[in-house]
Amino acid sequence: MPESIDAPRLSLTSSEMRRLADHVVALVIERFDTKSDSPIGKRPTKAELEGLFAEPLPAKGDDPMRLIDQAVEQAFGNTIRVDHARYFAFVPAPNHFVGAMADALCAGFNAFAGTWMVGAGAAQVELTVMEWLRQIVGMPDGAGGLLVSGGSMANLTALVAAREAVLGEDFGHGAVYLSDQTHSSAIRALKVAGFAQRQIRVLPSDKSFRLPFSALQAAVSEDRAAGLCPFCAILNAGTTNTGAVDDFETIVPWARSEGLWIHADAAYGGLAAVSPNQKPKLAGLGEVDSMAIDPHKWLYAPIECGGVLMRDFSLLKRAFKILPDYLLDKERDAGEVDFCDHGIQLSRSFRAFKVWLMLKTFGVEAFAESVDHNVRLAEVAGERLVAKGFELAAPPSLGIVAFWHPEADSAAHRRAVDRLIEDGFAMASSTQLKGRTALRMCTLSPLATKEDVEQTVDKLAQFVLASRSH
Amino acid sequence: MPESIDAPRLSLTSSEMRRLADHVVALVIERFDTKSDSPIGKRPTKAELEGLFAEPLPAKGDDPMRLIDQAVEQAFGNTIRVDHARYFAFVPAPNHFVGAMADALCAGFNAFAGTWMVGAGAAQVELTVMEWLRQIVGMPDGAGGLLVSGGSMANLTALVAAREAVLGEDFGHGAVYLSDQTHSSAIRALKVAGFAQRQIRVLPSDKSFRLPFSALQAAVSEDRAAGLCPFCAILNAGTTNTGAVDDFETIVPWARSEGLWIHADAAYGGLAAVSPNQKPKLAGLGEVDSMAIDPHKWLYAPIECGGVLMRDFSLLKRAFKILPDYLLDKERDAGEVDFCDHGIQLSRSFRAFKVWLMLKTFGVEAFAESVDHNVRLAEVAGERLVAKGFELAAPPSLGIVAFWHPEADSAAHRRAVDRLIEDGFAMASSTQLKGRTALRMCTLSPLATKEDVEQTVDKLAQFVLASRSH
């Protein structure tokens, strides 16, 4: 056999590794040190990036230090900083340094969290983390779940488990109910899971942007009368548009008596329950059958980190477990949890580690204080907005405020978003509410200050008025 | 308002960050330095870990350095090292240091790769990487796709896109064909996508563990005659059990003439095509309609990193795009790719960066050489196995060899897996082939040597014979 079989391949020495790692660490620390000071980032057009990175498959190698610098400038440098203290658009992603270091360790160790056989220690940590998350959102003892990539996968995982548990293989007669404020990932999840458009009832929200109980009751009765099987309602704990929270306390007990599965999309708002001051706003949430949560939102974990919680944990396995011959080795003891049997992924990274490390490093009280700060900042924004002549679409809720200026048209609102990006100080985004264009701020960053929020409002006021068509 | 609103929350100083990062880097470098020398790891029972990490939600914080040390010992230390040079079980995960540093940078920057508006530079890199991957597997110009968490999500994404493109919303009459060697994630994907068991035709593989063309033709004819709609066949490019490659050259042209969608599960074998020596073994693969690939296998990316490639890229958007009001800001230019519209995730990490950085750092020729090495090592294993009295279930294929000892029963083979773990030198796994228990080795690590493989075979021979019931 050829000599070369044991020659080093793709190899780096310890000192090359050290040099590369030091460079990455310096870049990451600089990134964290500039979360409040740097410009918000760039939104280049396709034409501006055309040609960048467009090259043939490289035959030979290059210096990774130089390549990283190129990427920091041309790839990362051509994005908007979702981790910035004044990124108030969409839903911010204010990752914490401790979580980032946890991800770095997992990538370096290539931790595998799919089976107990290979990743027992990782599974044990995930069990602990899911138990903590269960307690935070107030689900009953015995509820459980797993971590996934984010809210989209959490909604999909829960809704497939619900479909299997309630309807089984033939689900063409099932109907699902949700308000027009529900996140698009829930509708996409239903499509992926094979539901036809005619099975998905999107109900108009009320003036508080909540699912109207009476409309839900009426739709369910109507469908039953038509021979359909109403099987699931999706409620929101913190809508993306306005932070609205559906009326869990009223709807869940009724739904249970009707045999309806209640899934909560709590990806945005659920983990606000870590604060005793916010938990009452989510009253009744813990009683749902399944829930999507997102530690990469309010626990400040780096993306990706979502979670699914099920009132009956065993339903995940019922929906997802398939045991092929080549995995028979892993089957030993029913008490050993193979998380790959409870969701869609087989190869799974050890997401629980970052959540564990952050909660252990700071304790829940620090997170509670930070969540209260985030919620208060949206109220601060609301006060300033009113002072600047804006109208609020609804009272600020769970760190989100939506608003419009009565003297400016839709186009002016949308142009203000662009102007804010060009200005570089901050970012906000727009949406449609009751047929009207609104601006939104989501004050999720622990680093954002009262001044950050107020100055952003002032700039928005300036840009909205300056952008009016004359 | 209270003074505390702008007080530091969850904060670390630059020097605390530096100290933590240095610790993580030292641990990661030590991990890489011991990929060939350390024991393979531990497989504790549930009882042994009971109590570890089981504690109430922590109210107060703790020192993250101490916590990381605890986790390295009790969590990571209680796993088997899938990154080890002699981890030959299941499919190894030999992550490369450069890929791990890429993940560290992405976690630190919290790079968001969902929309062009916010993550233009990341999208541009992903376009480049997907173009390179397309070229490697030999799909036609214009094919494209996106990166996902792994093979499970790649199979799901592709099969949902196929379902939408071929059958639309009412797919209860569709039938899917696959061999009994197909990975369980493909069957799970079909279940998630709403297919009933009766729509999934699992055909017995032939003596080379491939899908028999004649059986496929017969099943399709039968189903057509019964009024069903045969719509998709799933072919394998490197089965998990034996590395078998289905006959793409024969089946794909026939399938196209029959209007059948061909999905390739090439998660294990597809990227072996990076080597000109292996590519002929995958002849015809590039002609399929959709394909799952896994850069976290043969490009040595840290988990998670899978990919979907579609002959018609636009079909992903057709299946997955939903445009809610709060994302209207992102809609500017059709040339700007929002990867969140082409798959299930909205929040997406920048997985393309690690693939880009590794391919640029080493060039494809180095990967080709390493893949050839991996493939050759399974042949080395085969030679040694035969010399030690084992029989091969099939000739070694694409770095996988499956085998049994004619003088030992099933239980002895399975016990040998446990004995090997206890011994600590290496790991292999077992499976069932044609009703018989076999052992498997998958020689995917670039660091594994001829001696690593031969000594592992010698130990397996010893343990299988010693484990026989008398």
PDB file of N, CA and C in Angstrom, chain B residues 377-411:
ATOM      1  N   LEU B 377      -8.698   3.004   3.978  1.00  0.00           N
ATOM      2  CA  LEU B 377      -8.620   2.413   5.322  1.00  0.00           C
ATOM      3  C   LEU B 377      -9.664   1.315   5.525  1.00  0.00           C
ATOM      4  N   ALA B 378     -10.842   1.479   4.944  1.00  0.00           N
ATOM      5  CA  ALA B 378     -11.866   0.432   5.079  1.00  0.00           C
ATOM      6  C   ALA B 378     -11.420  -0.814   4.322  1.00  0.00           C
ATOM      7  N   GLU B 379     -10.687  -0.614   3.238  1.00  0.00           N
ATOM      8  CA  GLU B 379     -10.159  -1.764   2.494  1.00  0.00           C
ATOM      9  C   GLU B 379      -9.066  -2.457   3.314  1.00  0.00           C
ATOM     10  N   VAL B 380      -8.237  -1.651   3.962  1.00  0.00           N
ATOM     11  CA  VAL B 380      -7.227  -2.205   4.874  1.00  0.00           C
ATOM     12  C   VAL B 380      -7.920  -3.027   5.966  1.00  0.00           C
ATOM     13  N   ALA B 381      -8.996  -2.460   6.512  1.00  0.00           N
ATOM     14  CA  ALA B 381      -9.750  -3.180   7.543  1.00  0.00           C
ATOM     15  C   ALA B 381     -10.259  -4.504   6.989  1.00  0.00           C
ATOM     16  N   GLY B 382     -10.795  -4.471   5.766  1.00  0.00           N
ATOM     17  CA  GLY B 382     -11.332  -5.681   5.146  1.00  0.00           C
ATOM     18  C   GLY B 382     -10.276  -6.768   5.024  1.00  0.00           C
ATOM     19  N   GLU B 383      -9.081  -6.370   4.588  1.00  0.00           N
ATOM     20  CA  GLU B 383      -7.997  -7.351   4.443  1.00  0.00           C
ATOM     21  C   GLU B 383      -7.648  -7.976   5.796  1.00  0.00           C
ATOM     22  N   ARG B 384      -7.530  -7.133   6.802  1.00  0.00           N
ATOM     23  CA  ARG B 384      -7.183  -7.627   8.129  1.00  0.00           C
ATOM     24  C   ARG B 384      -8.294  -8.512   8.702  1.00  0.00           C
ATOM     25  N   LEU B 385      -9.547  -8.096   8.467  1.00  0.00           N
ATOM     26  CA  LEU B 385     -10.690  -8.866   8.975  1.00  0.00           C
ATOM     27  C   LEU B 385     -10.674 -10.280   8.418  1.00  0.00           C
ATOM     28  N   VAL B 386     -10.444 -10.388   7.119  1.00  0.00           N
ATOM     29  CA  VAL B 386     -10.415 -11.705   6.481  1.00  0.00           C
ATOM     30  C   VAL B 386      -9.267 -12.533   7.067  1.00  0.00           C
ATOM     31  N   ALA B 387      -8.129 -11.869   7.253  1.00  0.00           N
ATOM     32  CA  ALA B 387      -6.977 -12.572   7.827  1.00  0.00           C
ATOM     33  C   ALA B 387      -7.275 -13.076   9.237  1.00  0.00           C
ATOM     34  N   LYS B 388      -8.174 -12.374   9.933  1.00  0.00           N
ATOM     35  CA  LYS B 388      -8.506 -12.745  11.313  1.00  0.00           C
ATOM     36  C   LYS B 388      -9.708 -13.686  11.386  1.00  0.00           C
ATOM     37  N   GLY B 389     -10.175 -14.166  10.231  1.00  0.00           N
ATOM     38  CA  GLY B 389     -11.245 -15.161  10.242  1.00  0.00           C
ATOM     39  C   GLY B 389     -12.648 -14.606  10.124  1.00  0.00           C
ATOM     40  N   PHE B 390     -12.795 -13.286   9.950  1.00  0.00           N
ATOM     41  CA  PHE B 390     -14.132 -12.710   9.734  1.00  0.00           C
ATOM     42  C   PHE B 390     -14.554 -12.925   8.285  1.00  0.00           C
ATOM     43  N   GLU B 391     -15.856 -12.870   8.048  1.00  0.00           N
ATOM     44  CA  GLU B 391     -16.386 -12.811   6.687  1.00  0.00           C
ATOM     45  C   GLU B 391     -16.952 -11.414   6.455  1.00  0.00           C
ATOM     46  N   LEU B 392     -16.743 -10.882   5.260  1.00  0.00           N
ATOM     47  CA  LEU B 392     -17.281  -9.558   4.946  1.00  0.00           C
ATOM     48  C   LEU B 392     -18.701  -9.712   4.397  1.00  0.00           C
ATOM     49  N   ALA B 393     -19.609  -8.879   4.890  1.00  0.00           N
ATOM     50  CA  ALA B 393     -20.992  -8.920   4.398  1.00  0.00           C
ATOM     51  C   ALA B 393     -21.048  -8.443   2.954  1.00  0.00           C
ATOM     52  N   ALA B 394     -20.112  -7.584   2.605  1.00  0.00           N
ATOM     53  CA  ALA B 394     -19.995  -7.053   1.245  1.00  0.00           C
ATOM     54  C   ALA B 394     -18.589  -6.480   1.137  1.00  0.00           C
ATOM     55  N   PRO B 395     -18.089  -6.277  -0.065  1.00  0.00           N
ATOM     56  CA  PRO B 395     -16.773  -5.636  -0.173  1.00  0.00           C
ATOM     57  C   PRO B 395     -16.832  -4.248   0.469  1.00  0.00           C
ATOM     58  N   PRO B 396     -15.756  -3.791   1.101  1.00  0.00           N
ATOM     59  CA  PRO B 396     -15.753  -2.454   1.692  1.00  0.00           C
ATOM     60  C   PRO B 396     -16.161  -1.426   0.639  1.00  0.00           C
ATOM     61  N   SER B 397     -17.001  -0.472   1.036  1.00  0.00           N
ATOM     62  CA  SER B 397     -17.478   0.524   0.074  1.00  0.00           C
ATOM     63  C   SER B 397     -17.504   1.902   0.714  1.00  0.00           C
ATOM     64  N   LEU B 398     -16.843   2.850   0.082  1.00  0.00           N
ATOM     65  CA  LEU B 398     -16.842   4.244   0.533  1.00  0.00           C
ATOM     66  C   LEU B 398     -16.528   4.372   2.026  1.00  0.00           C
ATOM     67  N   GLY B 399     -15.540   3.630   2.492  1.00  0.00           N
ATOM     68  CA  GLY B 399     -15.111   3.802   3.879  1.00  0.00           C
ATOM     69  C   GLY B 399     -15.925   3.041   4.901  1.00  0.00           C
ATOM     70  N   ILE B 400     -16.788   2.131   4.454  1.00  0.00           N
ATOM     71  CA  ILE B 400     -17.558   1.318   5.405  1.00  0.00           C
ATOM     72  C   ILE B 400     -17.330  -0.159   5.111  1.00  0.00           C
ATOM     73  N   VAL B 401     -17.111  -0.940   6.171  1.00  0.00           N
ATOM     74  CA  VAL B 401     -17.029  -2.384   6.006  1.00  0.00           C
ATOM     75  C   VAL B 401     -17.891  -3.041   7.091  1.00  0.00           C
ATOM     76  N   ALA B 402     -18.709  -4.017   6.682  1.00  0.00           N
ATOM     77  CA  ALA B 402     -19.567  -4.755   7.622  1.00  0.00           C
ATOM     78  C   ALA B 402     -19.151  -6.220   7.569  1.00  0.00           C
ATOM     79  N   PHE B 403     -19.182  -6.886   8.722  1.00  0.00           N
ATOM     80  CA  PHE B 403     -18.563  -8.218   8.789  1.00  0.00           C
ATOM     81  C   PHE B 403     -19.095  -8.997   9.977  1.00  0.00           C
ATOM     82  N   TRP B 404     -18.897 -10.302   9.909  1.00  0.00           N
ATOM     83  CA  TRP B 404     -19.252 -11.150  11.046  1.00  0.00           C
ATOM     84  C   TRP B 404     -18.243 -12.269  11.155  1.00  0.00           C
ATOM     85  N   HIS B 405     -18.229 -12.890  12.327  1.00  0.00           N
ATOM     86  CA  HIS B 405     -17.326 -14.020  12.524  1.00  0.00           C
ATOM     87  C   HIS B 405     -18.154 -15.294  12.471  1.00  0.00           C
ATOM     88  N   PRO B 406     -17.820 -16.212  11.582  1.00  0.00           N
ATOM     89  CA  PRO B 406     -18.665 -17.396  11.394  1.00  0.00           C
ATOM     90  C   PRO B 406     -18.727 -18.283  12.636  1.00  0.00           C
ATOM     91  N   GLU B 407     -17.776 -18.118  13.551  1.00  0.00           N
ATOM     92  CA  GLU B 407     -17.778 -18.987  14.736  1.00  0.00           C
ATOM     93  C   GLU B 407     -18.437 -18.340  15.953  1.00  0.00           C
ATOM     94  N   ALA B 408     -19.024 -17.147  15.760  1.00  0.00           N
ATOM     95  CA  ALA B 408     -19.635 -16.476  16.916  1.00  0.00           C
ATOM     96  C   ALA B 408     -21.095 -16.147  16.625  1.00  0.00           C
ATOM     97  N   ASP B 409     -21.918 -16.185  17.673  1.00  0.00           N
ATOM     98  CA  ASP B 409     -23.344 -15.906  17.489  1.00  0.00           C
ATOM     99  C   ASP B 409     -23.617 -14.397  17.571  1.00  0.00           C
ATOM    100  N   SER B 410     -24.885 -14.039  17.384  1.00  0.00           N
ATOM    101  CA  SER B 410     -25.278 -12.627  17.389  1.00  0.00           C
ATOM    102  C   SER B 410     -24.888 -11.934  18.687  1.00  0.00           C
ATOM    103  N   ALA B 411     -25.211 -12.594  19.802  1.00  0.00           N
ATOM    104  CA  ALA B 411     -24.949 -11.972  21.103  1.00  0.00           C
ATOM    105  C   ALA B 411     -23.464 -11.682  21.272  1.00  0.00           C
TER     106      ALA B 411
END
